[in-house]
Coordinates of C-alpha atoms in Angstrom, one line a residue:
Chain A
M6 CA 26.8 9.5 -108.4
A7 CA 25.7 9.2 -104.9
E8 CA 25.9 12.3 -102.7
K9 CA 29.1 12.4 -100.6
M10 CA 29.1 13.4 -97.0
L11 CA 31.9 14.7 -94.9
M12 CA 32.0 12.6 -91.8
K13 CA 34.3 11.6 -88.9
G14 CA 35.5 8.0 -89.1
N15 CA 33.7 7.0 -85.9
E16 CA 30.4 8.4 -87.0
A17 CA 30.7 6.9 -90.5
M18 CA 31.4 3.5 -89.0
A19 CA 28.3 3.8 -86.8
E20 CA 26.2 4.8 -89.8
A21 CA 27.6 1.9 -91.9
A22 CA 26.8 -0.6 -89.1
M23 CA 23.1 0.5 -89.0
R24 CA 22.9 0.3 -92.8
A25 CA 24.3 -3.2 -92.6
G26 CA 21.4 -4.2 -90.3
C27 CA 22.9 -3.7 -86.9
K28 CA 20.0 -3.0 -84.6
L29 CA 21.7 -3.4 -81.2
F30 CA 24.7 -1.6 -79.8
F31 CA 26.0 -2.0 -76.3
G32 CA 28.9 0.2 -75.2
Y33 CA 30.7 2.2 -72.7
P34 CA 32.3 5.6 -73.4
I35 CA 36.0 6.0 -73.9
T36 CA 38.1 8.4 -75.9
P37 CA 38.9 8.3 -78.8
Q38 CA 35.8 6.2 -79.9
T39 CA 33.0 7.9 -78.1
E40 CA 31.5 9.3 -81.3
V41 CA 30.5 5.8 -82.3
A42 CA 28.3 5.5 -79.2
A43 CA 27.1 9.0 -79.4
Y44 CA 26.0 8.6 -83.0
M45 CA 24.3 5.3 -82.1
A46 CA 22.5 6.8 -79.2
K47 CA 21.1 9.5 -81.5
K48 CA 20.2 7.3 -84.4
M49 CA 19.4 3.8 -83.2
P50 CA 16.0 4.8 -81.7
K51 CA 15.0 6.3 -85.0
I52 CA 15.4 3.0 -86.9
G53 CA 13.7 0.9 -84.2
G54 CA 17.0 -0.3 -82.8
L55 CA 18.5 -0.2 -79.3
F56 CA 21.5 1.7 -78.0
M57 CA 22.5 0.9 -74.5
Q58 CA 25.2 2.4 -72.4
A59 CA 26.1 -0.4 -70.1
E60 CA 27.4 0.0 -66.6
S61 CA 30.9 -1.2 -67.7
E62 CA 32.7 -2.7 -70.6
V63 CA 32.4 -6.2 -69.0
A64 CA 28.6 -5.7 -68.9
A65 CA 28.5 -4.4 -72.5
I66 CA 30.4 -7.4 -74.0
N67 CA 28.2 -9.8 -72.1
M68 CA 25.1 -8.1 -73.5
V69 CA 26.7 -8.5 -76.9
Y70 CA 27.1 -12.2 -76.1
G71 CA 23.4 -12.5 -75.2
A72 CA 22.2 -10.6 -78.3
A73 CA 24.5 -12.6 -80.6
G74 CA 23.2 -15.8 -79.1
A75 CA 19.7 -14.8 -80.0
G76 CA 20.8 -14.2 -83.6
A77 CA 20.8 -10.4 -83.7
R78 CA 23.3 -8.3 -85.6
V79 CA 25.1 -6.7 -82.7
M80 CA 28.1 -4.4 -82.2
T81 CA 30.2 -2.9 -79.5
S82 CA 33.0 -0.5 -79.7
S83 CA 35.7 0.7 -77.3
S84 CA 39.3 1.7 -77.2
S85 CA 42.3 -0.2 -75.9
P86 CA 41.8 -0.4 -72.1
G87 CA 38.1 -1.1 -72.7
I88 CA 39.0 -3.9 -75.1
S89 CA 41.1 -5.5 -72.4
L90 CA 38.1 -5.5 -70.1
K91 CA 36.0 -7.0 -72.9
S92 CA 38.6 -9.7 -73.7
E93 CA 37.1 -12.3 -71.3
G94 CA 33.7 -11.9 -73.0
I95 CA 35.3 -12.0 -76.5
S96 CA 36.8 -15.4 -75.6
Y97 CA 33.4 -16.7 -74.5
I98 CA 31.8 -15.4 -77.7
A99 CA 34.4 -17.0 -79.8
G100 CA 34.1 -20.2 -77.7
S101 CA 30.4 -20.2 -78.3
D102 CA 30.8 -19.7 -82.1
L103 CA 28.8 -16.5 -82.2
P104 CA 29.0 -13.7 -84.7
C105 CA 29.4 -10.1 -83.6
V106 CA 31.4 -7.0 -84.5
I107 CA 33.8 -5.4 -82.1
V108 CA 35.5 -2.0 -82.8
N109 CA 38.8 -1.1 -81.3
I110 CA 39.8 2.5 -81.9
V111 CA 43.3 2.0 -80.5
R112 CA 45.0 4.5 -78.2
G113 CA 48.5 4.4 -76.6
G114 CA 49.1 1.9 -73.9
P115 CA 49.8 -0.1 -71.8
G116 CA 47.5 0.6 -68.8
L117 CA 45.4 3.7 -69.2
G118 CA 48.1 4.9 -71.5
G119 CA 47.0 8.0 -73.4
I120 CA 44.3 9.0 -75.8
Q121 CA 46.4 9.6 -78.9
P122 CA 46.5 7.1 -81.8
A123 CA 48.5 3.9 -81.6
Q124 CA 48.7 0.4 -83.1
S125 CA 50.0 -1.3 -80.0
D126 CA 47.0 -3.6 -79.7
Y127 CA 48.1 -5.7 -82.7
F128 CA 49.2 -8.7 -80.5
Q129 CA 46.0 -8.5 -78.5
A130 CA 43.8 -8.4 -81.6
T131 CA 45.6 -11.0 -83.7
K132 CA 47.0 -13.4 -81.2
G133 CA 44.3 -13.7 -78.6
G134 CA 43.7 -11.1 -76.0
G135 CA 41.4 -13.4 -74.2
H136 CA 42.3 -17.0 -73.2
G137 CA 42.1 -20.2 -75.3
D138 CA 42.7 -21.1 -78.9
Y139 CA 40.6 -18.6 -80.9
H140 CA 40.9 -16.0 -83.5
L141 CA 39.0 -12.9 -84.6
V142 CA 39.0 -11.7 -88.1
V143 CA 40.7 -8.4 -87.7
L144 CA 40.0 -5.7 -90.3
A145 CA 42.3 -2.6 -90.5
P146 CA 40.8 0.3 -92.5
A147 CA 43.0 3.1 -93.8
S148 CA 40.4 5.7 -94.7
V149 CA 36.9 6.9 -93.6
Q150 CA 35.4 5.3 -96.7
E151 CA 37.1 2.0 -95.9
M152 CA 35.8 2.2 -92.3
V153 CA 32.4 2.2 -93.9
S154 CA 32.8 -0.6 -96.4
L155 CA 34.7 -2.9 -94.0
T156 CA 32.1 -2.3 -91.2
A157 CA 29.4 -3.4 -93.6
E158 CA 31.5 -6.4 -94.6
A159 CA 32.4 -7.3 -91.0
F160 CA 28.8 -8.3 -90.2
D161 CA 28.6 -10.6 -93.2
I162 CA 32.0 -12.2 -92.4
A163 CA 30.9 -12.7 -88.8
D164 CA 27.7 -14.4 -89.9
T165 CA 29.3 -16.5 -92.5
Y166 CA 31.9 -18.0 -90.2
R167 CA 30.0 -17.6 -86.9
M168 CA 32.9 -15.7 -85.3
P169 CA 33.6 -12.3 -83.9
V170 CA 35.1 -9.7 -86.2
M171 CA 37.2 -6.9 -85.0
I172 CA 37.6 -3.6 -86.8
M173 CA 40.8 -2.1 -85.7
G174 CA 41.3 1.6 -86.3
D175 CA 43.2 4.2 -84.3
G176 CA 42.4 7.5 -82.8
M177 CA 43.4 9.4 -85.9
L178 CA 41.1 7.5 -88.2
G179 CA 38.2 7.7 -85.7
Q180 CA 38.6 11.5 -85.4
M181 CA 39.4 12.5 -88.9
M182 CA 36.8 13.6 -91.5
E183 CA 36.8 12.6 -95.1
P184 CA 34.1 12.4 -97.8
V185 CA 32.1 9.2 -97.7
E186 CA 29.2 7.6 -99.5
F187 CA 27.0 4.8 -98.4
E188 CA 25.8 3.5 -101.7
N189 CA 26.8 0.0 -102.9
L190 CA 28.1 -1.2 -99.6
P191 CA 29.4 -4.8 -99.9
K192 CA 26.7 -7.4 -99.2
R193 CA 26.9 -11.2 -99.2
E194 CA 24.5 -14.0 -98.9
V195 CA 24.9 -15.3 -95.4
P196 CA 23.6 -18.6 -93.9
E197 CA 20.4 -18.6 -91.8
K198 CA 21.0 -18.6 -88.1
T199 CA 19.4 -21.9 -87.3
W200 CA 21.5 -22.2 -84.1
A201 CA 20.0 -19.0 -82.5
T202 CA 18.2 -19.2 -79.2
T203 CA 15.0 -17.7 -80.4
G204 CA 12.5 -20.0 -78.6
T205 CA 11.5 -23.4 -79.8
Q206 CA 7.8 -22.7 -79.8
M207 CA 7.6 -26.5 -79.2
K208 CA 8.5 -27.0 -82.8
R209 CA 12.1 -27.8 -82.8
K210 CA 14.9 -29.1 -80.5
K211 CA 16.2 -26.4 -78.3
N212 CA 19.3 -24.5 -79.2
I213 CA 22.0 -24.0 -76.6
V214 CA 24.7 -21.4 -76.6
N215 CA 27.6 -22.5 -74.4
S216 CA 31.4 -22.5 -74.2
L217 CA 31.7 -25.0 -71.4
Y218 CA 32.7 -28.6 -72.4
I219 CA 33.9 -30.6 -69.4
E220 CA 34.8 -33.7 -71.4
P221 CA 38.2 -33.1 -73.0
D222 CA 37.2 -35.1 -76.1
A223 CA 34.1 -33.0 -76.6
L224 CA 36.0 -29.7 -76.1
E225 CA 38.7 -30.8 -78.6
K226 CA 36.1 -31.8 -81.1
M227 CA 34.4 -28.3 -80.8
N228 CA 37.8 -26.6 -81.1
N229 CA 38.8 -28.6 -84.1
E230 CA 35.6 -27.9 -85.9
R231 CA 36.3 -24.2 -85.3
L232 CA 39.8 -24.7 -86.6
E233 CA 38.4 -25.9 -89.9
R234 CA 36.4 -22.7 -90.2
Y235 CA 39.6 -20.7 -89.4
E236 CA 41.3 -22.5 -92.3
L237 CA 38.4 -21.5 -94.6
V238 CA 38.8 -17.9 -93.4
K239 CA 42.5 -18.0 -94.1
K240 CA 41.8 -19.3 -97.6
N241 CA 38.9 -16.9 -98.5
E242 CA 39.2 -13.7 -96.6
V243 CA 42.8 -12.3 -96.9
K244 CA 42.7 -8.7 -98.0
V245 CA 45.9 -6.8 -98.9
E246 CA 46.8 -3.8 -101.0
T247 CA 50.2 -3.9 -102.8
V248 CA 51.7 -0.9 -104.5
N249 CA 54.9 -0.6 -106.4
A250 CA 56.5 -3.6 -104.6
E251 CA 58.0 -5.5 -107.4
N252 CA 61.8 -5.1 -107.4
A253 CA 61.5 -2.4 -104.8
D254 CA 64.6 -1.4 -102.9
V255 CA 62.6 -1.3 -99.7
V256 CA 59.0 -2.5 -99.2
I257 CA 57.2 -0.8 -96.3
V258 CA 54.7 -3.0 -94.6
A259 CA 52.2 -0.9 -92.8
Y260 CA 48.5 -0.9 -92.0
G261 CA 45.8 1.6 -91.3
V262 CA 46.8 5.3 -91.3
M263 CA 50.5 4.3 -91.2
A264 CA 50.1 2.9 -94.7
R265 CA 49.0 6.3 -95.9
V266 CA 52.1 7.9 -94.4
A267 CA 54.0 5.1 -96.1
K268 CA 52.6 6.1 -99.5
T269 CA 53.7 9.7 -98.8
V270 CA 57.2 8.3 -98.1
M271 CA 57.0 6.3 -101.4
Q272 CA 56.5 9.5 -103.3
M273 CA 59.2 11.4 -101.4
M274 CA 61.8 8.6 -102.0
E275 CA 60.9 8.4 -105.7
E276 CA 62.2 11.9 -106.1
K277 CA 65.5 10.7 -104.6
G278 CA 65.6 7.7 -107.0
I279 CA 64.9 5.0 -104.4
K280 CA 62.1 2.6 -105.2
V281 CA 59.9 2.1 -102.3
G282 CA 56.9 -0.2 -102.4
V283 CA 54.0 -0.5 -99.9
V284 CA 52.2 -3.7 -98.7
R285 CA 49.2 -2.8 -96.7
P286 CA 47.5 -5.7 -94.9
I287 CA 43.8 -4.9 -94.8
T288 CA 43.1 -8.1 -92.8
L289 CA 45.6 -8.4 -89.9
W290 CA 44.2 -11.8 -89.2
P291 CA 44.2 -13.7 -91.5
F292 CA 47.6 -12.1 -92.3
P293 CA 48.6 -11.7 -96.0
T294 CA 51.5 -14.2 -95.5
E295 CA 51.5 -15.5 -99.1
E296 CA 51.4 -12.1 -100.7
I297 CA 54.4 -10.9 -98.6
A298 CA 56.3 -14.1 -99.4
K299 CA 55.6 -13.4 -103.1
V300 CA 56.8 -9.8 -102.8
A301 CA 60.0 -11.1 -101.1
E302 CA 61.0 -12.9 -104.3
S303 CA 61.9 -9.6 -106.0
A304 CA 62.0 -6.9 -103.3
K305 CA 65.4 -6.3 -101.7
A306 CA 64.3 -5.5 -98.1
F307 CA 61.3 -4.9 -95.9
L308 CA 60.5 -2.3 -93.3
S309 CA 57.6 -2.7 -91.0
V310 CA 56.4 0.7 -89.8
E311 CA 54.1 0.8 -86.9
M312 CA 52.8 3.0 -84.1
S313 CA 54.1 0.4 -81.6
Q314 CA 57.4 -1.0 -80.4
G315 CA 57.2 -3.7 -83.1
Q316 CA 54.4 -6.2 -83.2
M317 CA 53.3 -6.8 -86.8
V318 CA 57.0 -7.0 -87.7
E319 CA 56.9 -10.6 -86.2
D320 CA 54.3 -11.7 -88.8
V321 CA 56.3 -9.9 -91.5
R322 CA 59.4 -11.9 -90.5
L323 CA 57.5 -15.2 -90.5
A324 CA 56.1 -14.4 -94.0
V325 CA 59.5 -13.3 -95.5
N326 CA 61.0 -16.3 -93.8
G327 CA 64.6 -15.3 -94.0
K328 CA 64.6 -14.6 -97.7
K329 CA 65.3 -10.9 -97.3
P330 CA 66.2 -8.6 -94.4
V331 CA 63.2 -7.3 -92.4
Y332 CA 63.7 -4.0 -90.5
F333 CA 61.4 -2.2 -88.1
Y334 CA 60.7 1.4 -87.4
G335 CA 58.1 2.6 -84.9
R336 CA 57.0 5.3 -82.5
N337 CA 54.6 4.6 -79.7
G338 CA 52.6 6.1 -76.9
G339 CA 50.5 8.2 -79.3
V340 CA 53.4 9.5 -81.4
V341 CA 53.0 9.0 -85.2
P342 CA 56.2 8.2 -87.2
S343 CA 56.7 11.2 -89.6
P344 CA 57.5 10.8 -93.3
D345 CA 60.9 12.4 -92.7
E346 CA 61.8 9.9 -90.0
I347 CA 60.7 6.9 -92.2
C348 CA 62.7 8.4 -95.2
A349 CA 65.8 8.6 -93.0
E350 CA 65.3 5.0 -92.0
I351 CA 65.0 3.9 -95.6
E352 CA 68.1 5.8 -96.5
K353 CA 70.0 3.9 -93.8
I354 CA 68.8 0.6 -95.1
V355 CA 69.7 1.4 -98.7
G356 CA 73.0 2.9 -97.6
G357 CA 73.8 -0.4 -95.8
M358 CA 73.2 -2.4 -99.0
K359 CA 75.7 -0.5 -101.1
Chain B
M29 CA 47.5 20.4 -107.1
T30 CA 47.6 19.8 -103.4
T31 CA 47.1 22.5 -100.7
Q32 CA 47.9 21.7 -97.1
I33 CA 46.4 24.0 -94.6
I34 CA 46.9 24.2 -90.8
L35 CA 44.4 26.2 -88.8
A36 CA 45.3 26.8 -85.2
G37 CA 44.2 28.9 -82.3
F38 CA 42.4 28.8 -78.9
G39 CA 39.6 26.3 -78.4
G40 CA 36.4 28.2 -78.9
Q41 CA 37.5 30.4 -81.8
G42 CA 35.9 28.2 -84.3
I43 CA 39.2 26.7 -85.6
L44 CA 37.8 23.2 -86.2
F45 CA 34.6 24.6 -87.9
A46 CA 36.6 26.8 -90.2
G47 CA 38.7 23.8 -91.2
K48 CA 35.6 21.7 -91.7
L49 CA 34.2 24.5 -94.0
L50 CA 37.4 24.5 -96.1
A51 CA 37.3 20.7 -96.4
Y52 CA 33.6 20.7 -97.2
A53 CA 34.0 23.4 -99.9
G54 CA 36.7 21.2 -101.4
M55 CA 34.5 18.2 -101.4
L56 CA 31.6 20.1 -103.0
N57 CA 34.0 21.2 -105.7
G58 CA 35.1 17.7 -106.6
K59 CA 38.4 17.6 -104.7
E60 CA 39.8 15.0 -102.5
V61 CA 39.9 16.3 -98.9
S62 CA 40.9 15.3 -95.4
W63 CA 40.3 17.0 -92.1
L64 CA 42.3 15.9 -89.1
P65 CA 41.8 17.6 -85.7
S66 CA 44.1 17.7 -82.7
Y67 CA 42.0 16.0 -80.1
G68 CA 42.5 15.5 -76.4
P69 CA 41.6 17.3 -73.3
E70 CA 40.8 20.4 -75.3
M71 CA 38.6 23.1 -73.9
R72 CA 37.6 26.8 -74.4
G73 CA 40.8 28.7 -73.8
G74 CA 43.1 25.8 -74.6
T75 CA 44.8 25.3 -77.9
A76 CA 43.2 23.6 -80.9
N77 CA 44.3 22.9 -84.4
C78 CA 43.3 21.0 -87.5
S79 CA 45.0 19.9 -90.7
V80 CA 43.1 20.2 -93.9
I81 CA 44.3 18.8 -97.2
I82 CA 42.6 19.7 -100.4
S83 CA 43.9 17.9 -103.5
D84 CA 43.2 16.9 -107.1
T85 CA 44.6 13.5 -106.4
Q86 CA 44.1 10.9 -103.7
I87 CA 45.5 12.0 -100.3
A88 CA 48.1 9.8 -98.8
S89 CA 49.0 10.9 -95.3
P90 CA 46.4 13.1 -93.7
I91 CA 49.2 14.5 -91.4
I92 CA 50.8 17.7 -92.5
Q93 CA 54.5 18.1 -92.0
K94 CA 55.0 21.3 -94.0
P95 CA 51.9 23.4 -94.5
D96 CA 51.4 25.6 -97.6
V97 CA 49.1 27.8 -95.5
L98 CA 49.0 28.5 -91.8
L99 CA 46.0 30.3 -90.3
A100 CA 46.9 31.3 -86.7
L101 CA 44.5 32.9 -84.3
N102 CA 46.8 33.0 -81.3
G103 CA 50.4 33.4 -80.4
P104 CA 51.3 29.9 -79.3
S105 CA 49.8 28.5 -82.5
L106 CA 51.8 30.8 -84.7
E107 CA 55.0 30.0 -82.8
K108 CA 54.3 26.3 -83.0
F109 CA 53.8 26.1 -86.8
E110 CA 55.4 29.2 -88.4
D111 CA 58.8 27.6 -89.0
A112 CA 57.2 24.6 -90.8
V113 CA 55.5 26.6 -93.5
V114 CA 56.9 25.8 -97.0
K115 CA 58.9 28.3 -99.1
G116 CA 56.4 30.3 -101.1
G117 CA 53.7 29.5 -98.5
T118 CA 51.3 31.8 -96.7
I119 CA 50.8 32.7 -93.1
I120 CA 47.8 34.7 -92.0
Y121 CA 47.6 35.6 -88.3
D122 CA 45.3 37.6 -86.1
S123 CA 47.2 40.8 -85.3
S124 CA 44.5 41.7 -82.8
L125 CA 45.9 39.0 -80.6
I126 CA 49.4 38.4 -81.8
A127 CA 52.1 41.1 -81.7
S128 CA 54.1 40.0 -84.7
A129 CA 55.3 37.0 -86.7
K130 CA 58.9 36.0 -87.3
E131 CA 60.3 37.7 -90.4
N132 CA 60.7 35.3 -93.3
A133 CA 61.3 36.6 -96.8
D134 CA 60.3 33.2 -98.3
V135 CA 56.7 33.3 -96.9
N136 CA 53.8 35.6 -97.6
I137 CA 53.0 36.8 -94.1
C138 CA 49.7 38.7 -93.5
G139 CA 48.8 40.1 -90.1
I140 CA 45.2 41.1 -90.1
D141 CA 42.9 42.6 -87.4
A142 CA 40.6 39.6 -87.4
T143 CA 39.2 39.8 -83.9
E144 CA 38.9 43.6 -83.9
T145 CA 37.1 43.4 -87.3
A146 CA 34.7 40.8 -86.1
I147 CA 33.9 42.8 -82.9
R148 CA 33.3 46.0 -85.0
M149 CA 30.8 44.1 -87.0
D150 CA 29.0 42.9 -83.9
A151 CA 30.1 39.4 -84.6
K152 CA 32.8 38.8 -81.9
T153 CA 32.8 35.0 -82.4
L154 CA 33.5 35.2 -86.1
A155 CA 37.2 36.0 -86.2
N156 CA 37.6 32.6 -87.9
M157 CA 35.5 33.8 -90.8
V158 CA 37.6 37.0 -91.2
I159 CA 40.7 34.8 -91.4
L160 CA 39.0 32.5 -93.9
G161 CA 38.0 35.4 -96.1
K162 CA 41.6 36.6 -96.2
C163 CA 42.8 33.0 -96.8
I164 CA 40.6 32.8 -99.9
K165 CA 42.0 36.1 -101.2
E166 CA 45.7 35.1 -100.6
T167 CA 45.6 31.5 -101.8
N168 CA 42.9 31.1 -104.4
V169 CA 42.0 27.6 -103.1
F170 CA 38.4 28.5 -104.0
T171 CA 36.4 31.6 -104.9
I172 CA 34.6 33.4 -102.1
D173 CA 31.3 32.4 -103.6
Q174 CA 32.3 28.7 -103.5
L175 CA 33.1 29.1 -99.8
K176 CA 29.7 30.8 -99.2
D177 CA 27.8 28.0 -101.0
A178 CA 29.6 25.5 -98.8
L179 CA 28.8 27.5 -95.7
K180 CA 25.1 27.6 -96.6
K181 CA 25.0 23.8 -96.9
L182 CA 27.0 23.2 -93.8
M183 CA 25.2 25.4 -91.4
P184 CA 22.5 23.6 -89.4
P185 CA 19.0 24.9 -89.8
S186 CA 19.0 26.2 -86.3
K187 CA 21.8 28.7 -87.2
A188 CA 20.5 29.6 -90.7
A189 CA 19.7 33.1 -89.5
L190 CA 23.4 33.7 -89.0
Y191 CA 24.3 32.9 -92.6
D192 CA 24.1 36.5 -93.9
L193 CA 26.3 37.8 -91.1
N194 CA 28.9 35.1 -91.7
C195 CA 29.0 36.0 -95.3
K196 CA 29.5 39.7 -94.5
V197 CA 32.3 38.8 -92.2
L198 CA 33.9 36.6 -94.9
D199 CA 33.7 39.5 -97.3
A200 CA 35.3 41.9 -94.7
G201 CA 38.1 39.4 -94.3
Y202 CA 38.5 39.2 -98.0
E203 CA 38.8 43.0 -98.3
L204 CA 41.4 43.4 -95.6

């Protein structure tokens, strides 16, 4: 068995990125993700890569844009306010059909907010953030080991579909330590980057990276081609973990570290004779709509638990589509819902059914 | 079995390192572990704490609501967490810095002279190791030798010279 290491989520993610072939990192420090950049600064030079602290988030994301256009495996990371600053660049990268990996270790908002963990960037990550019709694949790890495997996979997904992939953690996941190993990381065959602007050497037609299409027909054509790829992503890339959901009295839908709290709640409620299931979306976009619809056939009710005022709950409602009641419980601003609070919420729901 | 431990004290007392050592020892002995720090504008003199879970089974929530063990190195930390400790749990506090703990017949409460002991051994920054030594004695999470093995592997080469002193202080805590 491979030797395990005890690492912080942020550091483990940086290590995984380098092992997945990421040679370029552009970033700007912000709590609670600074360890990603610090680790990259220490290790990148040793593997012949480049770490650069840009002068701002806007600069960093545009460096990512340039590097991705030249076909490099490139990454940036930030936390909520920094991702807002990067959103213009992310829209350009999506509009130019370029692959890259963007990490958001979410903290409480809006504005500068706070530095404690939150999930209040769900809308921003899954519904846009920047302008225009575009999507990111959004991956939501729930453990340090999963931060490692999903980071490795993120680069392959990005290259396969030529689109930016976001890894969305929170301050708690970034800061906590768990045992990890780096053996057998997921790896896929990815298409060659024939579109990269690497210099023609007078041997081929020039490649152009661009998101500007003045002619409406041309822009619509580009957007629709991208839409076809999004449909493929929806078909192929949905990831979800479902535990104990069949015939459950209440199914908690939660992602990231909240899903782990949900599993604690599941055990606590079992002792009280109430069957709680957990559906954990691992991809937030594409959202596991079909899986939740399937669970809704037999489960009696849903409870979306989030570190927000209620964002993912909208997608849960769309997936359940009126078949069963969908409730919400959340805390925000850096406060994490406790198992006791969630148990009380479930007892209220079950009490109302009787 | 699952043991949930909260370590708390002033920033600079080695709270986070002591927690990391427990988690690391757990990992080396084949357990599931998690280490969750309080983070924020923490500094020397401010408060710091971390939650360590050591378990035979997969760890669900890394957040501890009700610790089995509380290791408190200052007054505010003890006050913050002492009521949360489970029935049958253990509180170990540094009586060099804390006058007394709230009486609670359901909890094994040990006040030990951690800081004084460390100072007497010319190791004034190692009160954390005194507390850990006592923790091993009172809780049986690991043997003291398992903890020393973990410490040896965890200490960076630049501090290897301090290994023996750390072990002595651990032993002193164990004997208190």
